[in-house]
Short mmCIF file of C-alpha atoms and ligand atoms in Angstrom, two decimals:
data_model
loop_
_atom_site.label_atom_id
_atom_site.label_comp_id
_atom_site.label_asym_id
_atom_site.label_seq_id
_atom_site.Cartn_x
_atom_site.Cartn_y
_atom_site.Cartn_z
CA MET A 19 16.32 5.92 10.89
CA LYS A 20 17.36 3.12 9.26
CA THR A 21 16.85 2.77 6.15
CA SER A 22 17.24 0.14 3.28
CA ALA A 23 18.32 1.18 -0.46
CA LEU A 24 15.19 -0.18 -1.92
CA GLY A 25 13.02 1.62 1.22
CA ARG A 26 15.02 4.86 0.18
CA ILE A 27 13.51 4.27 -3.68
CA ALA A 28 10.27 3.25 -2.45
CA LEU A 29 10.11 6.06 -0.32
CA ALA A 30 11.75 8.57 -2.02
CA THR A 31 9.50 7.89 -5.05
CA GLY A 32 6.42 7.71 -3.08
CA ILE A 33 4.16 10.53 -2.65
CA ALA A 34 0.90 12.45 -2.21
CA ALA A 35 -2.02 11.70 -3.09
CA LEU A 36 -5.19 13.75 -3.49
CA THR A 37 -8.65 12.30 -2.27
CA VAL A 38 -10.24 12.81 -5.86
CA GLY A 39 -12.66 9.40 -5.37
CA VAL A 40 -14.83 7.60 -2.66
CA LEU A 41 -13.60 3.62 -2.02
CA PRO A 42 -15.66 1.55 0.33
CA ALA A 43 -13.99 0.85 3.28
CA THR A 44 -12.83 -2.48 2.28
CA ALA A 45 -13.60 -3.84 -0.62
CA GLN A 46 -15.83 -7.55 -0.95
CA ALA A 47 -13.13 -10.36 -1.52
CA ASP A 48 -15.90 -12.68 -2.84
CA ASP A 49 -16.74 -10.21 -5.76
CA ALA A 50 -15.77 -10.51 -9.45
CA PRO A 51 -11.66 -10.39 -10.10
CA VAL A 52 -11.25 -6.47 -11.33
CA LYS A 53 -9.36 -5.65 -14.27
CA ARG A 54 -8.95 -1.52 -13.62
CA LYS A 55 -8.61 -0.07 -17.15
CA THR A 56 -5.62 1.92 -16.39
CA LEU A 57 -4.07 4.42 -18.92
CA PRO A 58 -0.65 5.15 -18.98
CA VAL A 59 -0.10 8.63 -20.51
CA LEU A 60 3.52 10.34 -21.28
CA VAL A 61 3.61 14.08 -21.08
CA GLU A 62 6.32 16.65 -22.47
CA PHE A 63 6.44 20.71 -21.53
CA GLY A 64 7.30 23.62 -23.43
CA ASP A 65 10.72 23.82 -21.98
CA SER A 66 11.57 20.18 -21.78
CA ALA A 67 10.91 16.85 -23.33
CA PHE A 68 11.87 13.07 -22.76
CA GLN A 69 15.65 12.35 -23.66
CA HIS A 70 14.35 9.48 -25.29
CA PRO A 71 10.78 9.53 -25.73
CA ASP A 72 10.71 6.83 -28.48
CA GLN A 73 12.61 4.27 -25.60
CA VAL A 74 9.99 5.32 -23.17
CA LYS A 75 7.16 4.92 -24.82
CA ALA A 76 8.27 1.44 -26.23
CA GLY A 77 8.95 0.12 -22.36
CA THR A 78 5.67 1.96 -20.88
CA PRO A 79 3.46 -0.99 -21.87
CA ASP A 80 5.43 -3.68 -20.59
CA THR A 81 6.13 -1.94 -17.65
CA TYR A 82 2.47 -1.67 -16.61
CA PHE A 83 0.84 -4.62 -18.24
CA GLY A 84 3.78 -6.82 -19.01
CA THR A 85 3.95 -10.87 -18.67
CA ARG A 86 7.17 -10.42 -16.38
CA LYS A 87 7.30 -10.63 -12.93
CA ASP A 88 8.13 -7.27 -11.97
CA SER A 89 5.08 -5.68 -14.00
CA LEU A 90 2.65 -3.59 -12.39
CA ALA A 91 0.27 -6.16 -13.70
CA SER A 92 1.91 -8.99 -12.48
CA PHE A 93 2.75 -7.78 -9.04
CA PHE A 94 -0.96 -7.43 -8.78
CA SER A 95 -2.28 -10.54 -9.44
CA GLU A 96 -0.06 -12.01 -7.61
CA LEU A 97 -0.60 -9.85 -4.50
CA SER A 98 -4.33 -10.09 -4.65
CA ARG A 99 -4.26 -13.70 -5.46
CA GLY A 100 -6.33 -12.82 -8.88
CA ARG A 101 -8.09 -10.45 -7.15
CA TYR A 102 -7.40 -7.35 -8.72
CA THR A 103 -4.97 -6.24 -11.68
CA VAL A 104 -4.33 -3.42 -14.02
CA VAL A 105 -5.71 -3.58 -18.41
CA PRO A 106 -4.61 -1.52 -20.78
CA ALA A 107 -7.28 1.20 -21.63
CA VAL A 108 -6.06 1.22 -24.90
CA GLU A 109 -5.00 -1.14 -27.45
CA GLU A 110 -1.31 0.40 -27.85
CA GLY A 111 -1.21 0.11 -23.90
CA VAL A 112 -0.18 3.92 -23.84
CA VAL A 113 -0.67 7.55 -24.96
CA GLY A 114 1.55 10.20 -26.15
CA PRO A 115 4.34 11.78 -25.57
CA VAL A 116 1.65 14.73 -25.83
CA LYS A 117 3.02 18.21 -25.15
CA LEU A 118 1.12 19.98 -22.85
CA PRO A 119 0.91 24.31 -23.07
CA MET A 120 2.67 24.56 -20.24
CA ASN A 121 6.19 24.64 -18.27
CA ALA A 122 7.76 21.93 -16.28
CA ALA A 123 9.11 24.58 -13.70
CA GLY A 124 7.22 24.55 -10.96
CA CYS A 125 5.85 20.93 -10.64
CA ASP A 126 2.50 21.82 -11.40
CA TYR A 127 1.05 18.78 -10.82
CA ASN A 128 -2.76 20.14 -10.42
CA GLN A 129 -2.08 21.45 -13.96
CA ILE A 130 -0.37 18.80 -15.93
CA ASN A 131 -3.24 16.45 -14.45
CA LYS A 132 -5.87 19.00 -15.91
CA LEU A 133 -4.22 19.90 -19.40
CA THR A 134 -3.68 15.95 -19.75
CA ARG A 135 -7.26 14.87 -19.42
CA GLU A 136 -8.45 17.84 -21.67
CA GLU A 137 -6.11 16.39 -23.94
CA LEU A 138 -7.50 12.81 -23.69
CA THR A 139 -11.15 14.43 -24.05
CA LYS A 140 -10.07 15.74 -27.52
CA GLN A 141 -9.02 12.46 -28.23
CA GLY A 142 -12.06 11.01 -27.55
CA LEU A 143 -10.78 9.27 -24.44
CA VAL A 144 -13.25 9.35 -21.03
CA MET A 145 -12.63 8.96 -17.58
CA GLY A 146 -15.03 6.28 -16.09
CA GLU A 147 -15.24 4.73 -19.87
CA ASP A 148 -12.44 4.79 -21.67
CA TYR A 149 -9.98 4.31 -18.54
CA GLU A 150 -10.62 4.18 -14.77
CA SER A 151 -7.03 5.18 -13.77
CA LEU A 152 -4.43 7.77 -14.78
CA SER A 153 -0.90 7.72 -14.65
CA ILE A 154 1.01 10.13 -16.17
CA THR A 155 4.64 10.19 -16.88
CA PHE A 156 6.91 13.53 -17.41
CA PRO A 157 10.42 14.27 -17.85
CA ALA A 158 11.76 15.30 -14.38
CA GLN A 159 14.64 17.49 -15.63
CA LYS A 160 13.11 20.65 -15.59
CA ALA A 161 10.51 20.15 -13.27
CA GLY A 162 12.14 20.39 -9.63
CA CYS A 163 9.60 18.24 -8.46
CA ALA A 164 10.36 17.01 -4.43
CA TRP A 165 8.93 13.66 -5.21
CA ALA A 166 9.43 10.98 -7.77
CA GLY A 167 5.86 9.98 -7.82
CA LEU A 168 2.15 11.09 -6.40
CA GLY A 169 -0.81 9.35 -6.16
CA SER A 170 -4.04 9.79 -4.97
CA VAL A 171 -5.56 7.91 -2.26
CA PRO A 172 -7.24 6.73 -2.70
CA GLY A 173 -8.34 7.87 -6.14
CA PRO A 174 -7.22 7.28 -9.71
CA TYR A 175 -4.48 9.64 -10.52
CA THR A 176 -0.74 9.02 -10.02
CA TRP A 177 1.77 11.32 -11.68
CA LEU A 178 5.77 9.53 -12.16
CA ASN A 179 8.55 12.33 -12.50
CA LEU A 180 11.20 10.15 -14.55
CA VAL A 181 14.25 9.87 -14.88
CA GLY A 182 15.90 7.66 -17.10
CA THR A 183 13.29 5.95 -19.58
CA ALA A 184 11.72 3.67 -17.57
CA ASN A 185 9.10 3.65 -14.71
CA GLY A 186 10.30 0.96 -11.53
CA LEU A 187 8.00 -0.96 -9.72
CA PRO A 188 9.08 0.05 -6.43
CA VAL A 189 7.80 3.67 -6.97
CA LEU A 190 4.61 2.45 -9.76
CA GLY A 191 3.84 -0.07 -6.94
CA HIS A 192 3.79 2.32 -4.63
CA GLU A 193 1.55 5.15 -6.00
CA PHE A 194 -1.23 2.60 -7.13
CA GLY A 195 -1.02 1.36 -3.22
CA HIS A 196 -2.00 4.85 -2.77
CA ASN A 197 -4.86 5.08 -5.31
CA LEU A 198 -6.03 1.65 -3.31
CA GLY A 199 -6.40 3.34 -0.24
CA LEU A 200 -2.96 3.33 1.47
CA GLY A 201 -1.06 5.40 3.54
CA HIS A 202 2.30 5.08 4.51
CA GLN A 203 3.04 2.13 7.00
CA GLY A 204 5.18 2.91 9.99
CA ARG A 205 6.46 1.07 12.67
CA SER A 206 5.64 2.08 16.54
CA MET A 207 8.44 0.76 18.99
CA CYS A 208 6.77 -0.47 22.25
CA ALA A 209 9.91 -2.36 23.93
CA ASP A 210 8.16 -3.57 26.86
CA GLY A 211 5.57 -5.26 24.87
CA ASP A 212 3.22 -3.42 26.36
CA LEU A 213 1.02 -1.20 23.90
CA VAL A 214 0.47 1.07 26.35
CA ASP A 215 4.10 2.96 25.78
CA CYS A 216 4.73 2.94 22.06
CA GLU A 217 7.34 5.50 20.30
CA ALA A 218 6.72 6.42 16.89
CA ASN A 219 10.17 5.20 14.42
CA GLY A 220 10.39 4.63 11.08
CA THR A 221 9.02 2.90 8.46
CA SER A 222 7.35 -1.13 8.80
CA ALA A 223 9.89 -2.33 6.37
CA LYS A 224 7.06 -4.95 6.28
CA SER A 225 5.22 -3.47 3.00
CA LEU A 226 5.68 -1.67 -0.12
CA MET A 227 4.35 1.35 1.47
CA GLY A 228 6.17 1.05 4.61
CA GLY A 229 10.02 1.18 2.92
CA GLY A 230 9.67 -2.50 2.41
CA GLY A 231 10.08 -2.41 -1.55
CA PRO A 232 8.03 -4.79 -3.63
CA ALA A 233 9.58 -7.87 -2.56
CA ALA A 234 7.26 -6.91 0.72
CA GLY A 235 4.21 -6.94 -0.86
CA ILE A 236 1.31 -5.65 1.71
CA SER A 237 0.99 -6.62 4.90
CA ALA A 238 -2.35 -7.90 6.19
CA PRO A 239 -4.19 -4.42 7.46
CA GLU A 240 -3.21 -3.35 3.99
CA MET A 241 -4.82 -6.74 2.54
CA ILE A 242 -8.07 -6.01 4.67
CA ARG A 243 -8.13 -2.41 3.08
CA ALA A 244 -7.46 -3.32 -0.42
CA GLY A 245 -10.14 -6.16 -0.14
CA TRP A 246 -8.18 -8.77 -1.10
CA LEU A 247 -8.88 -11.18 2.12
CA SER A 248 -12.26 -12.83 2.57
CA ASP A 249 -13.79 -13.35 6.07
CA ASP A 250 -12.50 -16.69 5.77
CA GLU A 251 -8.77 -15.47 5.78
CA ALA A 252 -9.14 -12.10 8.04
CA VAL A 253 -11.13 -14.11 10.70
CA GLU A 254 -12.87 -11.19 13.42
CA VAL A 255 -11.67 -12.58 16.90
CA ALA A 256 -14.57 -11.78 18.93
CA GLU A 257 -13.28 -14.10 21.89
CA SER A 258 -10.64 -15.47 23.13
CA GLY A 259 -8.88 -18.60 21.71
CA THR A 260 -6.05 -19.89 19.59
CA HIS A 261 -5.99 -19.92 15.75
CA THR A 262 -3.60 -21.68 13.29
CA LEU A 263 -2.45 -18.83 10.82
CA ARG A 264 -0.93 -19.64 7.47
CA SER A 265 1.35 -16.98 5.55
CA LEU A 266 -0.18 -14.13 4.59
CA HIS A 267 0.75 -14.58 0.79
CA GLY A 268 0.87 -17.74 0.41
CA GLU A 269 -1.04 -20.31 -1.78
CA GLY A 270 -4.27 -22.45 -0.06
CA SER A 271 -7.17 -21.48 2.06
CA GLY A 272 -7.28 -20.74 5.75
CA THR A 273 -7.09 -18.02 8.39
CA ARG A 274 -4.49 -15.26 7.22
CA ALA A 275 -4.73 -12.49 9.81
CA LEU A 276 -6.37 -11.99 12.83
CA ASP A 277 -8.44 -9.12 13.50
CA ILE A 278 -9.15 -8.25 17.25
CA PRO A 279 -10.81 -5.28 18.73
CA MET A 280 -8.58 -3.03 20.57
CA GLY A 281 -10.74 0.03 22.13
CA GLU A 282 -11.21 2.55 19.05
CA ASP A 283 -8.43 1.06 17.48
CA ARG A 284 -8.02 -2.83 15.67
CA LEU A 285 -5.13 -4.75 16.37
CA VAL A 286 -4.47 -7.36 13.17
CA VAL A 287 -2.03 -9.94 13.49
CA GLU A 288 -0.65 -12.01 10.62
CA TYR A 289 2.09 -15.17 10.01
CA ARG A 290 4.75 -14.17 7.06
CA HIS A 291 6.72 -16.46 4.94
CA ALA A 292 8.46 -16.79 1.72
CA ALA A 293 6.00 -17.24 -0.96
CA GLY A 294 6.21 -16.75 -4.65
CA SER A 295 7.67 -13.08 -5.10
CA PHE A 296 7.22 -11.90 -1.72
CA ASP A 297 8.39 -12.18 1.88
CA GLN A 298 12.02 -14.22 0.89
CA ASP A 299 13.06 -11.84 3.72
CA ILE A 300 10.10 -11.52 6.01
CA GLU A 301 9.15 -14.63 8.59
CA GLY A 302 7.54 -14.42 11.53
CA VAL A 303 4.41 -13.31 13.36
CA HIS A 304 3.86 -9.49 12.91
CA ALA A 305 1.27 -6.92 14.89
CA TYR A 306 -0.24 -4.17 13.86
CA ARG A 307 -2.28 -1.32 15.49
CA VAL A 308 -5.44 -0.05 12.85
CA PRO A 309 -6.21 3.49 14.33
CA LYS A 310 -10.14 3.85 14.53
CA GLY A 311 -10.74 0.92 12.23
CA ASN A 312 -8.81 2.59 8.96
CA TYR A 313 -7.05 -0.46 7.84
CA GLY A 314 -5.41 1.91 5.08
CA SER A 315 -3.21 3.86 8.10
CA SER A 316 -1.64 0.77 10.24
CA SER A 317 1.61 0.77 11.96
CA LEU A 318 3.99 -2.02 12.71
CA ILE A 319 4.22 -2.72 16.48
CA ASP A 320 7.82 -3.59 17.31
CA VAL A 321 8.59 -5.17 20.62
CA THR A 322 12.23 -5.87 19.84
CA GLU A 323 15.56 -3.95 19.10
CA ALA A 324 16.59 -5.10 15.99
CA ASN A 325 14.59 -3.00 13.99
CA LYS A 326 14.69 -4.71 11.02
CA THR A 327 14.66 -3.22 7.40
CA SER A 328 14.93 -4.74 3.94
CA GLY A 329 18.71 -3.72 4.00
CA ASN A 330 19.96 -4.38 7.03
CA ASP A 331 21.34 -7.55 7.72
CA ALA A 332 18.98 -8.56 10.78
CA PRO A 333 17.54 -11.90 10.64
CA ALA A 334 13.96 -12.27 8.64
CA ASP A 335 12.40 -12.84 11.73
CA ALA A 336 14.12 -10.21 13.79
CA ASP A 337 10.29 -7.71 14.45
CA ALA A 338 8.24 -10.95 14.89
CA ILE A 339 6.27 -11.10 18.10
CA THR A 340 6.03 -13.79 20.43
CA SER A 341 3.69 -11.98 22.79
CA VAL A 342 2.20 -8.47 23.21
CA THR A 343 0.06 -7.43 25.60
CA ASP A 344 -2.69 -4.33 25.53
CA LYS A 345 -3.38 -3.49 29.06
CA ALA A 346 -5.29 -0.58 28.88
CA ASN A 347 -8.40 -2.85 26.55
CA LYS A 348 -7.06 -6.36 28.39
CA ILE A 349 -5.41 -7.77 25.60
CA SER A 350 -2.96 -10.54 25.21
CA VAL A 351 -1.83 -11.81 22.34
CA ALA A 352 1.09 -15.05 22.97
CA VAL A 353 2.76 -17.12 19.48
CA LEU A 354 2.40 -20.81 20.65
CA SER A 355 4.69 -21.74 17.54
CA SER A 356 5.70 -20.24 14.14
CA GLY A 357 7.91 -21.60 11.26
CA ASN A 358 7.36 -23.76 7.95
CA GLY A 359 4.32 -21.53 6.64
CA ARG A 360 2.43 -21.64 9.66
CA ALA A 361 1.68 -19.73 12.96
CA GLU A 362 -0.05 -20.98 16.01
CA VAL A 363 -1.47 -17.94 18.20
CA LYS A 364 -3.21 -17.65 21.36
CA VAL A 365 -5.31 -14.30 21.84
CA ALA A 366 -7.02 -13.09 25.45
CA LEU A 367 -9.41 -10.80 25.55
CA ASN A 368 -11.57 -9.30 28.38
CA GLY A 369 -8.64 -9.79 30.82
CA GLU A 370 -8.42 -13.37 30.26
CA ASP A 371 -5.46 -15.26 31.48
CA LEU A 372 -3.69 -16.38 28.45
CA SER A 373 -2.67 -19.86 30.12
CA ALA A 374 -6.61 -19.99 30.84
CA VAL A 375 -7.15 -19.65 27.63
CA VAL A 376 -7.72 -23.54 25.69
CA ASP A 377 -4.77 -24.47 23.67
CA ALA A 378 -7.28 -26.42 20.90
CA PRO A 379 -6.29 -24.92 17.59
CA GLU A 380 -9.31 -25.33 15.18
CA GLU A 381 -8.37 -27.98 12.86
CA THR A 382 -6.63 -26.86 10.24
CA ALA A 383 -5.33 -28.64 6.64
CA ALA A 384 -1.33 -28.38 6.56
CA PRO A 385 -0.05 -25.47 4.38
CA ASP A 386 0.17 -26.35 0.92
CA PRO A 387 3.28 -25.76 -0.99
CA GLU A 388 4.29 -21.97 -0.67
CA HIS A 389 4.29 -20.66 -3.67
CA THR A 390 1.81 -17.78 -4.99
CA GLY A 391 -0.13 -17.44 -8.65
CA THR A 392 -2.65 -15.44 -9.93
CA GLU A 393 -4.76 -17.66 -11.11
CA THR A 394 -6.57 -18.68 -7.94
CA ASP A 395 -9.57 -17.56 -5.83
CA ALA A 396 -11.90 -15.43 -7.42
CA GLY A 397 -12.26 -12.41 -5.53
CA ALA A 398 -12.98 -9.04 -5.87
CA GLY A 399 -10.23 -6.16 -5.44
CA ALA A 400 -10.69 -2.18 -4.03
CA GLU A 401 -11.54 -0.14 -6.96
CA PRO A 402 -11.79 3.59 -6.08
CA GLN A 403 -14.99 4.71 -7.66
CA ILE A 404 -14.35 7.22 -10.09
CA GLY A 405 -17.54 8.79 -10.20
CA GLY A 406 -18.58 11.89 -8.36
CA GLN A 407 -14.94 13.06 -7.61
CA LYS A 408 -13.45 16.30 -7.45
CA PRO A 409 -10.86 17.40 -10.25
CA ALA A 410 -7.71 16.99 -8.71
CA GLY A 411 -6.75 21.23 -8.25
CA GLY A 412 -4.97 23.09 -5.90
CA SER A 413 -5.06 21.89 -2.06
CA GLY A 414 -6.78 21.24 0.07
CA THR A 415 -8.44 19.83 2.87
CA ASP A 416 -6.34 17.53 3.69
CA THR A 417 -6.94 15.30 6.46
CA GLY A 418 -3.76 14.00 7.71
CA ALA A 419 -1.39 10.97 7.74
CA GLY A 420 -3.10 8.54 5.74
CA SER A 421 -6.44 9.72 7.12
CA ASP A 422 -8.08 8.28 3.47
CA SER A 423 -11.39 8.24 5.33
CA ASP A 424 -14.46 7.23 2.79
CA SER A 425 -15.67 9.80 3.41
CA ASP A 426 -13.54 12.66 2.63
CA SER A 427 -14.87 14.67 -0.17
CA GLY A 428 -11.51 16.87 0.39
CA GLU A 429 -8.21 16.17 -1.05
CA ASN A 430 -5.81 13.77 0.96
CA LEU A 431 -2.05 14.38 0.11
CA ALA A 432 0.76 12.49 0.43
CA ALA A 433 4.25 12.63 -0.25
CA THR A 434 7.19 11.28 -0.35
CA GLY A 435 10.90 12.15 -1.15
CA GLY A 436 12.99 14.68 -1.06
CA ASP A 437 12.83 17.52 1.15
CA SER A 438 9.40 17.63 3.11
CA SER A 439 9.98 21.33 3.00
CA THR A 440 9.94 22.04 -0.06
CA LEU A 441 6.65 19.70 -0.36
CA PRO A 442 3.68 21.61 -2.50
CA LEU A 443 1.72 19.12 -0.09
CA ALA A 444 3.29 19.50 2.61
CA ALA A 445 1.51 23.34 3.01
CA GLY A 446 -1.64 22.94 4.87
CA GLY A 447 -1.20 20.42 7.17
CA ALA A 448 -0.72 17.47 4.99
CA ALA A 449 -0.57 14.15 6.03
CA LEU A 450 2.10 11.74 4.44
CA VAL A 451 4.77 14.08 3.00
CA ALA A 452 7.73 12.98 1.60
CA ALA A 453 10.40 9.87 2.71
CA GLY A 454 11.36 10.02 6.25
CA ALA A 455 10.02 13.55 6.82
CA ALA A 456 6.88 12.30 6.11
CA THR A 457 6.82 9.04 7.84
CA VAL A 458 7.96 11.08 10.92
CA VAL A 459 4.87 13.12 11.06
CA LEU A 460 2.93 10.06 9.88
CA MET A 461 4.34 8.03 12.76
CA ARG A 462 3.71 10.99 15.59
CA ARG A 463 0.31 11.42 14.74
CA ARG A 464 -0.37 7.78 15.63
CA LYS A 465 1.87 7.73 18.57
CA ARG A 466 -0.53 6.82 21.70
CA ALA A 467 -0.13 7.84 24.99
ZN1 ZN B 508 3.80 7.52 -0.51
#
């Protein structure tokens, strides 16, 4: 599979996840904006410390909460269109470095988490009150971790295995995406345009969770999972008809995604177009399979040969669909027009003939100029509940790739980066494993007969 430099970074940093919380299947987009109290903690070990601790400490608040475009807070604010962001849990924006009574060697992330939380308790910082999200950064030199980042799916924990002096958004955003309940997003090749015959192949490149880097934001099914599309924006299609889509990450109101029943699964259709910080290199109508209603585990349906990534020189619309058919579930989708910030998409259900579907899109105002801000659309993001979560300890009942089902009481593991054979999380039938390998596992599970 071709993976772009950005994709490699994102995947190489990505990683695993422990299911430690319970998250609503999809949050409600009309609730109040979520400001998640996030606590970055710098930790060191008996056998290793940051080479430049002052620089790491000085830069951390800006990396997470700064006003710059590529801070974690700015990224989520823009992506959710004001529904969700991270805010500092402590005034200084960071705690540490704290020396943990353990060695780095062995990359015991559970012990790192446990000892860090014990130290925070000593400092009077209580999870669920003083902070809702714990993000631990430690020096990479001696740890030997097979990943650059790790995140619970969904849940409140991230681990950053730092090389250098600052975390970057490709890693940080990806791990916090896991916290929102998002697994890795793969690609399913359906060469003849019929969804009954598809082959897993690589990553979607349409999401930060699928090798697309931060510039891809996240895809429509993931936006639904996060609770960042209202019912008016993600329209459940119950009968044949024609719909006007506006761009997924653009400003303004209107339908941004079609959510179509497809047997036990869902078929989600989106329109992508450059907007704000996102989709400068993604254009056109794309389709995703959502297995059994798990919007955090979707895969791109690719009926083309281009296999566009965020790094190759395929055109921005190389993976866009013009039509797809699912004979098994008697669904047909055809794109009537696409471009300049809007698309017309016709959907035929129950085996109806596409040509018989009335071409009468509901009246929709012309899209507003495309730019994305952070001040619009009050709403709610998915806020992982931290009450009742299990301590992140031990590897456990990993239920499979991105199967971050809400009822998971065990731990859900997802790892990216490095050699999957060395991943601690790969044991126990781990789901999302690292980088390429992990994604392949993920895709194979999603392959349909
Ligand atoms: Zn990952």
